[in-house]
XYZ file of C-alpha atoms in Angstrom:
94
model
C -111.829 -162.439 -93.255
C -109.101 -165.085 -92.380
C -111.584 -167.355 -90.798
C -113.901 -166.847 -93.669
C -111.353 -167.867 -96.346
C -110.327 -170.864 -94.349
C -113.967 -172.147 -94.178
C -114.423 -171.446 -97.946
C -111.389 -173.448 -98.565
C -112.605 -176.393 -96.353
C -115.822 -176.414 -98.228
C -114.058 -176.430 -101.498
C -115.273 -172.932 -102.761
C -111.932 -172.357 -104.173
C -112.921 -169.128 -106.248
C -114.434 -167.491 -103.392
C -111.589 -168.409 -100.990
C -109.068 -167.133 -103.593
C -110.855 -163.614 -103.726
C -110.788 -163.427 -99.995
C -107.217 -164.397 -99.655
C -106.341 -161.668 -102.297
C -108.439 -159.182 -100.381
C -106.278 -160.000 -97.239
C -103.202 -159.849 -99.135
C -104.039 -156.276 -100.483
C -104.395 -155.213 -97.043
C -100.925 -156.465 -96.105
C -98.514 -157.489 -98.840
C -95.988 -158.772 -96.475
C -98.124 -161.516 -95.180
C -96.507 -164.795 -96.246
C -99.443 -166.680 -94.870
C -101.837 -165.309 -97.319
C -99.315 -165.721 -100.156
C -99.113 -169.319 -99.193
C -102.992 -169.877 -99.464
C -103.124 -167.765 -102.707
C -100.397 -169.957 -104.297
C -102.377 -172.995 -103.038
C -105.708 -171.813 -104.559
C -103.974 -170.980 -107.912
C -102.237 -174.146 -108.260
C -105.796 -175.822 -107.987
C -107.254 -173.764 -110.744
C -106.771 -175.150 -114.239
C -106.245 -171.853 -115.937
C -104.048 -169.910 -113.369
C -101.413 -172.405 -112.223
C -98.529 -170.293 -113.531
C -99.736 -167.363 -111.619
C -98.959 -169.181 -108.146
C -95.022 -168.857 -108.529
C -94.543 -165.237 -107.288
C -96.830 -165.720 -104.275
C -95.332 -169.165 -103.327
C -91.768 -167.689 -103.835
C -92.692 -164.859 -101.413
C -94.150 -167.565 -98.963
C -91.150 -169.948 -99.052
C -88.964 -166.873 -98.045
C -90.766 -166.766 -94.674
C -91.217 -170.283 -93.480
C -91.228 -171.177 -89.900
C -91.434 -174.666 -88.207
C -93.836 -173.374 -85.256
C -96.613 -172.289 -87.535
C -99.983 -171.672 -86.000
C -102.606 -172.707 -88.823
C -105.584 -171.276 -87.156
C -104.175 -167.928 -85.860
C -105.464 -165.144 -88.052
C -102.435 -163.083 -87.033
C -99.896 -165.386 -88.245
C -97.809 -163.762 -90.928
C -95.412 -166.589 -91.860
C -95.794 -169.675 -93.966
C -95.700 -173.291 -92.900
C -92.933 -175.831 -94.291
C -95.421 -177.291 -96.929
C -94.849 -173.930 -98.763
C -91.567 -175.471 -100.184
C -93.632 -178.270 -101.592
C -96.153 -176.043 -103.366
C -93.285 -173.815 -104.557
C -91.729 -176.843 -106.207
C -94.901 -177.744 -107.849
C -95.221 -173.965 -109.166
C -91.652 -174.129 -110.436
C -92.614 -177.237 -112.241
C -95.701 -175.826 -113.854
C -93.557 -172.838 -115.002
C -90.862 -175.224 -116.448
C -88.142 -173.978 -113.943
């Protein structure tokens, strides 16, 4: 499902990618990588930007510098999670 979600994101099928990321997150709620991608997808949606904040807060708590982007077993988030967290905070007037 990880590969499928990444492919959907690269093809700009954001709604489908979001559903797949949420399915992955429901299997493992400690996965900061899934939170990172869910937050990104929610920030891209016009109606659900504010919903990105809790996911990105969780992702930013588990950022690592040696992030492996194509590894389906990666559980941590990359450093750009801080940027997306800042955007989510801005959208939520915080």
